Tab-separated table of C-alpha atoms and ligand atoms in Angstrom:
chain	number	residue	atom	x	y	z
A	1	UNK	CA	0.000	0.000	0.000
A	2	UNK	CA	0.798	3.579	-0.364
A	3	UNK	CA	-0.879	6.569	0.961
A	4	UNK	CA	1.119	9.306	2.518
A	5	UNK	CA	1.590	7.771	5.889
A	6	UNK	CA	3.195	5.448	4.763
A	7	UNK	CA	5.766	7.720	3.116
A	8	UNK	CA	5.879	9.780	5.874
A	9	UNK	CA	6.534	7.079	8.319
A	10	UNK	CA	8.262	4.374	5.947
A	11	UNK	CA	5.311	1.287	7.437
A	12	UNK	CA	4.408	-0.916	4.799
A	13	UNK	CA	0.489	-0.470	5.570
A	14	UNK	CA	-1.175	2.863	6.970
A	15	UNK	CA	-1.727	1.889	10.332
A	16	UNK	CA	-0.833	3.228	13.772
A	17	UNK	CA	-1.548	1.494	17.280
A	18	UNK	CA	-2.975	3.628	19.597
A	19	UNK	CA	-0.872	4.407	22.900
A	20	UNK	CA	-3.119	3.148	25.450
A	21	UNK	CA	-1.969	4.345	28.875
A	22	UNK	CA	-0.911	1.094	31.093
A	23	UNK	CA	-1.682	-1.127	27.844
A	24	UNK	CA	0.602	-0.059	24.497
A	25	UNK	CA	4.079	-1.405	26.428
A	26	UNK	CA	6.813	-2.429	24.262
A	27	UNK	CA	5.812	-5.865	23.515
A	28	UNK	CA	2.851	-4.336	21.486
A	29	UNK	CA	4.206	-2.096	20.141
A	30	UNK	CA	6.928	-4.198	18.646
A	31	UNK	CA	4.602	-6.555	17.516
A	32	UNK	CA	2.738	-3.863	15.392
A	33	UNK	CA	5.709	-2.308	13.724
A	34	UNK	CA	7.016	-5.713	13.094
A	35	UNK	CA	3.508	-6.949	11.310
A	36	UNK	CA	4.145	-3.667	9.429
A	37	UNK	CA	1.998	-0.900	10.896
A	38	UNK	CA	3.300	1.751	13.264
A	39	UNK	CA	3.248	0.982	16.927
A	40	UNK	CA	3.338	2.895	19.784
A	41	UNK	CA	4.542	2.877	23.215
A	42	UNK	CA	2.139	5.081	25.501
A	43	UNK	CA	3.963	6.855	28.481
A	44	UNK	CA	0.709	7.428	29.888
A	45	UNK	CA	1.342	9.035	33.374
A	46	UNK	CA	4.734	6.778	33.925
A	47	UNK	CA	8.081	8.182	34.713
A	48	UNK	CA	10.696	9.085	32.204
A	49	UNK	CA	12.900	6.045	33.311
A	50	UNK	CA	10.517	3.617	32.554
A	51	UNK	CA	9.970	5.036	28.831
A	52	UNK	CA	13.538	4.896	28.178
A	53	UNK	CA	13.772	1.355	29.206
A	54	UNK	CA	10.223	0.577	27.075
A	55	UNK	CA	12.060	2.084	24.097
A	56	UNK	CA	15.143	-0.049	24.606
A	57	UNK	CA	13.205	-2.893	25.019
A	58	UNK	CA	11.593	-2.183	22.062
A	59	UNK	CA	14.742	-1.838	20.115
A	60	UNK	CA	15.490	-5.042	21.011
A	61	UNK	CA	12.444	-6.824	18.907
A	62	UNK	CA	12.189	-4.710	16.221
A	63	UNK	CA	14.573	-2.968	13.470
A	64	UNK	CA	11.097	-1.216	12.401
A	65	UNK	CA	10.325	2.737	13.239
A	66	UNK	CA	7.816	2.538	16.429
A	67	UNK	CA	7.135	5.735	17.794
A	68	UNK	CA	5.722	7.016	21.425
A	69	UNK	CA	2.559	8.159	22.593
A	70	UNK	CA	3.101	11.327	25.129
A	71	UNK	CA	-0.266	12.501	27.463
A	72	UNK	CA	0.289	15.782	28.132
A	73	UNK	CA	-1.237	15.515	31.601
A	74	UNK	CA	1.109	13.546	32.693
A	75	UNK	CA	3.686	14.923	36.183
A	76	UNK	CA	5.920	13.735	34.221
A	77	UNK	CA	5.979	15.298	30.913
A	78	UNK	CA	8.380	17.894	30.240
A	79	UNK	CA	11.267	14.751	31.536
A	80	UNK	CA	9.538	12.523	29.179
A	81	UNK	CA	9.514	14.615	26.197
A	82	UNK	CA	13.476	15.000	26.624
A	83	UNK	CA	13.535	11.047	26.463
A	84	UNK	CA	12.144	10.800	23.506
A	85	UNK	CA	14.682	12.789	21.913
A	86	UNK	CA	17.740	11.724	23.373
A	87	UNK	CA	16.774	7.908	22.647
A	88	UNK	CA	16.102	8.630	19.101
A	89	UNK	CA	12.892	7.712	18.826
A	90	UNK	CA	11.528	8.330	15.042
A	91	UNK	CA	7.650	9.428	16.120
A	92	UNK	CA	5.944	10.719	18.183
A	93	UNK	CA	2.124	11.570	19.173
A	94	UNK	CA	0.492	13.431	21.645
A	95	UNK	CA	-2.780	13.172	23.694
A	96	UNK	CA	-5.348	15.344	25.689
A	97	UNK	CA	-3.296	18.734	25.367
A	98	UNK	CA	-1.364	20.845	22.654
A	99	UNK	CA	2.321	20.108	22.436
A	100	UNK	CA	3.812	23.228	21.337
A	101	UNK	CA	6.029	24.286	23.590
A	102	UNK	CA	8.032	20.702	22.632
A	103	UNK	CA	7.851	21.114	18.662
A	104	UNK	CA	11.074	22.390	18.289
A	105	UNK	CA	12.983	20.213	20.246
A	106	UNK	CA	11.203	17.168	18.868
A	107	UNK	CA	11.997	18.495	14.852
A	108	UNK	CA	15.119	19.326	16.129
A	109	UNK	CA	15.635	15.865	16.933
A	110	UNK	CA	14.460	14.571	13.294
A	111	UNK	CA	11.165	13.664	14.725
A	112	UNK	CA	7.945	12.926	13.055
A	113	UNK	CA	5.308	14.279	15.330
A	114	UNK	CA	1.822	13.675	14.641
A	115	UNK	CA	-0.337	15.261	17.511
A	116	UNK	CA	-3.593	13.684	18.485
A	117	UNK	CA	-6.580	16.203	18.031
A	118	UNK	CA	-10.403	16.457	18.633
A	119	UNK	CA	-10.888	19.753	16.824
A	120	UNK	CA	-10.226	21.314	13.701
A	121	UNK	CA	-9.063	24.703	15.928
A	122	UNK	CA	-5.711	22.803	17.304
A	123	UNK	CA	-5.210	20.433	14.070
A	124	UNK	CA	-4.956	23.987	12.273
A	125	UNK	CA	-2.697	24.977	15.599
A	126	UNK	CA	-0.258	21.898	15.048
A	127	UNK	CA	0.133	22.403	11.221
A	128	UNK	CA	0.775	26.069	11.814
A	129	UNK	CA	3.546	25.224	14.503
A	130	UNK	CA	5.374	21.972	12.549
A	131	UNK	CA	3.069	18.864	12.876
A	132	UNK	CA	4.016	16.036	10.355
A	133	UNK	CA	0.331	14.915	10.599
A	134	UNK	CA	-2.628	14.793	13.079
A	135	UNK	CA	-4.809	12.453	13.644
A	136	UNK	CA	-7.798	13.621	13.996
A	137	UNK	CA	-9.662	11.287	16.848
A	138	UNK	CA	-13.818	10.860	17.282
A	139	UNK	CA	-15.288	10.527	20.694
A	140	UNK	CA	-16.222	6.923	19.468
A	141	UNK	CA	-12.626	5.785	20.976
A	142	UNK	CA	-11.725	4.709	24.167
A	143	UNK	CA	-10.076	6.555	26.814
A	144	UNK	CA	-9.940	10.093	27.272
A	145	UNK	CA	-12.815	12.038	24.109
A	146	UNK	CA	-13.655	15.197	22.937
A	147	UNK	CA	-17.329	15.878	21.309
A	148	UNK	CA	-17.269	15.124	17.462
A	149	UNK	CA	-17.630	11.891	15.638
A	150	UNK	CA	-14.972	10.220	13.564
A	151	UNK	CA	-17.915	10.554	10.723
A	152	UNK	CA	-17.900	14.594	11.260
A	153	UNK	CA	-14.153	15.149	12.583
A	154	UNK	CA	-11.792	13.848	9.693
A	155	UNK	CA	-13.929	16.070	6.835
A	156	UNK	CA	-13.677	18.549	8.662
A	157	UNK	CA	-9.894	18.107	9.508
A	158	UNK	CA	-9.385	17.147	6.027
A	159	UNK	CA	-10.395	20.622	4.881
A	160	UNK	CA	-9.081	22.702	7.354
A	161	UNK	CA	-4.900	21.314	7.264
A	162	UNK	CA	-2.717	20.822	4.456
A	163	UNK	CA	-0.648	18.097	6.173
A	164	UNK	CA	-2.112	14.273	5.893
A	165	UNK	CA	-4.637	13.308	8.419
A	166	UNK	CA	-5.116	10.047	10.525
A	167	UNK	CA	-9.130	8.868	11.660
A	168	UNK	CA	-8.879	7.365	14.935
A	169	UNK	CA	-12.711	6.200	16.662
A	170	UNK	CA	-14.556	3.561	16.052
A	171	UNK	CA	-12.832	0.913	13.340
A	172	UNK	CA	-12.068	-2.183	13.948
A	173	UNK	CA	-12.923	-3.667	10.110
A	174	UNK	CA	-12.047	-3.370	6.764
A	175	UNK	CA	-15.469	-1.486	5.971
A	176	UNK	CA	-14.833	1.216	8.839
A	177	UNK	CA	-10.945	1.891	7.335
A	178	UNK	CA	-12.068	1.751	3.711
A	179	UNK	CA	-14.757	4.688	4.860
A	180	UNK	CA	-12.065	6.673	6.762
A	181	UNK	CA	-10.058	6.716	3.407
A	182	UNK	CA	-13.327	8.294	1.618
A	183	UNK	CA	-13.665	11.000	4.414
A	184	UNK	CA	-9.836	11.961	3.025
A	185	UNK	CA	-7.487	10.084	5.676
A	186	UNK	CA	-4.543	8.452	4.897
A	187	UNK	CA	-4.100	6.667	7.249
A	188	UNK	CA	-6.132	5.222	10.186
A	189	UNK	CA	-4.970	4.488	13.936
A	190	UNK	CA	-7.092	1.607	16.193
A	191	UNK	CA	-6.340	0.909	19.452
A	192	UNK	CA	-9.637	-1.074	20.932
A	193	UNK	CA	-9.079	-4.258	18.341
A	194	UNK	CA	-5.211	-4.377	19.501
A	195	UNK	CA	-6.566	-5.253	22.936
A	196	UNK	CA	-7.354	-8.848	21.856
A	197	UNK	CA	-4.178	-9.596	20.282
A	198	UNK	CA	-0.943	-11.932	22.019
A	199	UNK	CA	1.286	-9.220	22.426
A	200	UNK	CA	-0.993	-7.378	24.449
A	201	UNK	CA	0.324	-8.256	27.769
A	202	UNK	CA	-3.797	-6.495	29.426
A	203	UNK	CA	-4.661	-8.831	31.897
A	204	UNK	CA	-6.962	-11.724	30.060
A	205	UNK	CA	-10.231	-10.419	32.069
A	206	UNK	CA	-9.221	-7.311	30.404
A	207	UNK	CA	-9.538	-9.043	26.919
A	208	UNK	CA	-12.638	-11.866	27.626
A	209	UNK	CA	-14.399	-8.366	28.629
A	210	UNK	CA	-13.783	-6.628	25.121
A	211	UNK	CA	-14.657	-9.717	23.581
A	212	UNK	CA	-17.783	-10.336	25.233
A	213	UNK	CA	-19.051	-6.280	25.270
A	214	UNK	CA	-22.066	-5.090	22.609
A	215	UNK	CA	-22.599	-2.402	20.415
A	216	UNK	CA	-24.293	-0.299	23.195
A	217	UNK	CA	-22.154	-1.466	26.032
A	218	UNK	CA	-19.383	1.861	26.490
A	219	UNK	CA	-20.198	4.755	28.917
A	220	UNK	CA	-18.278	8.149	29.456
A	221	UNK	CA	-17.592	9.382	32.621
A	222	UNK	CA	-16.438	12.640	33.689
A	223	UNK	CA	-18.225	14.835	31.249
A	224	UNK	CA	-18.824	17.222	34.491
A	225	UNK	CA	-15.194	17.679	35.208
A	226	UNK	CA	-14.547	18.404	31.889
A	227	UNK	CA	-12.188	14.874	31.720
A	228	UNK	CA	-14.503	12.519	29.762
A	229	UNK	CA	-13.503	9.053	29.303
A	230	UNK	CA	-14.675	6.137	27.764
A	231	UNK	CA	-14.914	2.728	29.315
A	232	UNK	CA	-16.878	-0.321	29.339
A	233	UNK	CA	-19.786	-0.174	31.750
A	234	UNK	CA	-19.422	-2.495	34.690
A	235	UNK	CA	-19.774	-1.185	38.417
A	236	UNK	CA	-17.123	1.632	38.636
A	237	UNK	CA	-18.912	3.434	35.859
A	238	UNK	CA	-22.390	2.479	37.146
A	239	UNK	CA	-21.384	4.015	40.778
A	240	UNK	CA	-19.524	6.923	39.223
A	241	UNK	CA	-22.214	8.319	36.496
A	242	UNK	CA	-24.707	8.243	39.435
A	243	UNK	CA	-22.681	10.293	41.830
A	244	UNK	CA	-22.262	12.428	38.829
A	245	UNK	CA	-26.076	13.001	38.228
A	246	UNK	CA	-26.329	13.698	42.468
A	247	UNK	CA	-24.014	16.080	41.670
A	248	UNK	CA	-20.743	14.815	43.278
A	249	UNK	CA	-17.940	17.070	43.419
A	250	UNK	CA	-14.648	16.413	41.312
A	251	UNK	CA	-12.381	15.019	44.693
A	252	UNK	CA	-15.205	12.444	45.243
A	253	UNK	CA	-15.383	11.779	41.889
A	254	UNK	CA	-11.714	11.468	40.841
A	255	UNK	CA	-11.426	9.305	44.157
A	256	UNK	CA	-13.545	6.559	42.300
A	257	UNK	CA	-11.458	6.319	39.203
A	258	UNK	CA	-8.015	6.710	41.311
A	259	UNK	CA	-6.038	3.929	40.190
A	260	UNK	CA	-8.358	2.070	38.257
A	261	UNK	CA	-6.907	2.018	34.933
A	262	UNK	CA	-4.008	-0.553	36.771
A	263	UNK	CA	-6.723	-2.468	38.391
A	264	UNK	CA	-8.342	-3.505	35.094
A	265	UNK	CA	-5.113	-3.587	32.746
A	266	UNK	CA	-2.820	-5.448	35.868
A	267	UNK	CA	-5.046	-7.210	38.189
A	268	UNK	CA	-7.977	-8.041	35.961
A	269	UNK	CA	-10.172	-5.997	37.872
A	270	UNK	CA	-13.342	-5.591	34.856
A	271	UNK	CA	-15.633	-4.586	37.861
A	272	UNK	CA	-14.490	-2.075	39.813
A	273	UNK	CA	-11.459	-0.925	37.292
A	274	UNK	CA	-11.589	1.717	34.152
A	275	UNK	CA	-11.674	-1.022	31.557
A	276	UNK	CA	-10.965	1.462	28.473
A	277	UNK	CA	-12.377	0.798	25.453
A	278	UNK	CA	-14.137	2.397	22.529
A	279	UNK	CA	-17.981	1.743	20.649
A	280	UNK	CA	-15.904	-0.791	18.733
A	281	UNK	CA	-15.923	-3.476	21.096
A	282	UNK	CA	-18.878	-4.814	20.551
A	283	UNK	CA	-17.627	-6.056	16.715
A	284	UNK	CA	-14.063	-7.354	18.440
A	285	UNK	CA	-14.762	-10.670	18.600
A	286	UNK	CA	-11.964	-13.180	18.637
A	287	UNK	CA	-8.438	-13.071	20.337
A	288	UNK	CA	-5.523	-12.792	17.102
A	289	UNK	CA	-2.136	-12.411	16.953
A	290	UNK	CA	-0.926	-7.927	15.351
A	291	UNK	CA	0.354	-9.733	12.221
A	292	UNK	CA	-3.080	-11.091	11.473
A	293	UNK	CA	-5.105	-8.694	12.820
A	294	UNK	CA	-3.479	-6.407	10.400
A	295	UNK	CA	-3.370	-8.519	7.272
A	296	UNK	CA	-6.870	-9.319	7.662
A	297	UNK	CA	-8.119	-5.414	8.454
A	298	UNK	CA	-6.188	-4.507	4.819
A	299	UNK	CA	-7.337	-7.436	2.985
A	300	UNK	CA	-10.643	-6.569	4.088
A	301	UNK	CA	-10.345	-3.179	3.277
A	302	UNK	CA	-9.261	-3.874	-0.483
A	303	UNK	CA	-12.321	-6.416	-1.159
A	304	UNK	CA	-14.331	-3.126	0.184
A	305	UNK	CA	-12.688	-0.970	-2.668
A	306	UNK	CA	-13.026	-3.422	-5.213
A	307	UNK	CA	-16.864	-3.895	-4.230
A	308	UNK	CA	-17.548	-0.278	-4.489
A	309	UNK	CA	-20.647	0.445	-6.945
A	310	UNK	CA	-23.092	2.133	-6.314
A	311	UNK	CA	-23.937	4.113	-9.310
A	312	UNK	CA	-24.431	2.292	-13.012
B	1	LIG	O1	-5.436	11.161	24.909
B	1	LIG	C1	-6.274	10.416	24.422
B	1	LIG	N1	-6.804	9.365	25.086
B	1	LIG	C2	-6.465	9.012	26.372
B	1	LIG	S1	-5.296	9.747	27.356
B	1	LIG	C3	-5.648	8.691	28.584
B	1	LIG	S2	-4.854	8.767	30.141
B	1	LIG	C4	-5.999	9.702	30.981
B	1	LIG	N2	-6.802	9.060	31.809
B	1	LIG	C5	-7.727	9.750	32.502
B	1	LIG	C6	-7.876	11.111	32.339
B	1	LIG	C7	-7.097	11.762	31.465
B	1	LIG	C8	-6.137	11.040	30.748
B	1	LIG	C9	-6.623	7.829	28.211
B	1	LIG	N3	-7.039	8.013	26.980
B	1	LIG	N4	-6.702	10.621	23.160
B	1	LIG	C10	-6.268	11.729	22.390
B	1	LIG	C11	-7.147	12.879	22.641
B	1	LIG	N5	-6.733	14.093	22.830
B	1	LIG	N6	-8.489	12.835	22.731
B	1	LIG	C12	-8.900	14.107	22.975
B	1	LIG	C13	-7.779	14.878	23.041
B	1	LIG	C14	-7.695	16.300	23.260
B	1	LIG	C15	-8.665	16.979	23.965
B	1	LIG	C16	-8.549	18.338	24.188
B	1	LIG	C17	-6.581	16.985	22.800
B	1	LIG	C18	-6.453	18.321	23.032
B	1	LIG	C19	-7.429	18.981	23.717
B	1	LIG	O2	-7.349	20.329	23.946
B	1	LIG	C20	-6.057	20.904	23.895
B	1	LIG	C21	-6.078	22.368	23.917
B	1	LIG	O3	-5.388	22.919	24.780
B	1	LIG	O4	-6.743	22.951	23.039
């Protein structure tokens, strides 16, 4: 295949693994790269120390590019944004903020950086201050949202940048991909299908629970505090989005989640943990192994293309 992205980032198909805090470690990410799509390690909220070790561990199993996911929330940040440079890592992406302030040092560096965005407002930000790409991200995903759909986000990113753009929310087929591409991506990132997959190291509770969710099964918490995030609904969110309706203030609130992401992803925890996930789930059916995954999503995709005719 060859769109842009995969010029830009020198993969052999146009696919990026989302960084999932606690979940895209290096195993994963290797795993992707190697089957021929970008991966990513997510720093998440972790120290600097343990991203340098992830990305040497990484180096290890692949001779592919693999890049890292930074959350700009995390305490730790402005350390691990210096790591990624000094390791020589060959992309990087960005979540929940606007990276600015480390452009420069990252294109210093000879880094691709494609920020993650919700809004055409910073994807016409990131172009203006050096972004490689964006990928523009739905609030059909997992994890931490903003408003717009996939379906009404990447048009609208499309036309409002000149660099490429990624669709991120709510694929997990060949028929969701193929309709990214006609919206004007060029590439598409999924992180809820790599859940299921062997290198995944999530806790199998973690997986049997993605497996088994439907189409109506997600629910996002923290609209009020203005942190929305995405999970599957078991008891945590059950408990949470009724304190929420009382009216619960954000320390109660935040005291519920505290932690929670570990107890799903480490100790299996699918009750009372923040089991991540996006609308997807419900059409993520059987565990698979990235190289498959990914040579089934693009075969899938083509028969799509080749199918398309709708007028005479
Ligand atoms: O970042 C994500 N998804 C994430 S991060 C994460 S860890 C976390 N857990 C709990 C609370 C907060 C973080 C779990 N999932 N996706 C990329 C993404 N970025 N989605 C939305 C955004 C976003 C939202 C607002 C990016 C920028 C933004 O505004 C920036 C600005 O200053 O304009």
């Amino acid at each position: 295949m060859k769109t842009k992205i995969t010029e830009l980032l020198g993969i052999e198909y146009p696919i990026i693994q989302g960084g999932m805090a606690w979940v895209a470690e290096y195993h994963l990410a290797a795993g992707v790269s190697e089957a021929g799509g970008l991966g990513l390690i997510g720093a998440a909220s972790a120290p600097a120390e343990w991203v340098r070790e992830q990305i040497r561990e990484a180096k290890k199993l692949t001779d592919k590019p693999f890049g890292v996911n930074i959350m700009l929330l995390s305490p730790y940040v402005d350390e691990v944004a210096k790591v990624v440079a000094e390791e020589g890592v060959k992309v990087v992406t960005t979540g929940a903020g606007n990276p600015e302030k480390y452009m420069e040092m990252w294109k210093a560096a000879g880094i691709k950086v494609i920020p993650v965005v919700a809004s055409v407002a910073l994807a016409k930000r990131m172009e203006r201050c050096g972004a490689d790409a964006v990928v523009a991200e739905g609030c059909e995903a997992g994890g931490h949202i903003g408003e717009t759909t996939t379906m009404a986000l990447v048009p609208q990113v499309v036309d409002g940048v000149n660099i490429p753009v990624i669709a991120a929310g709510g694929m997990a087929d060949g028929r969701g991909i193929a309709a990214a591409f006609m919206l004007g991506a060029e590439g598409v990132q999924l992180g809820t299908a790599f859940l299921v997959t062997e290198e995944c190291q999530i806790h199998e509770n973690y997986k049997d629970f993605v497996i088994k969710a439907k189409d109506i099964d997600t629910r996002v918490t923290g609209r009020s505090t203005g942190h929305p995030v995405r999970c599957l609904r078991n008891n945590q969110t059950r408990t949470y989005l009724q304190k929420e309706a009382e009216g619960a203030g954000f320390e109660e609130l935040e005291h519920l989640t505290l932690g929670g992401l570990r107890r799903a992803v480490i100790d299996g925890d699918v009750k009372d943990g923040s089991v991540m996930s996006g609308q997807i789930a419900g059409m993520v059916k059987e565990k698979t192994n990235c190289k498959a995954l990914i040579a089934r999503l693009f075969e899938e995709t083509k028969q799509v293309f080749k199918g398309v005719s709708i007028y005479e």
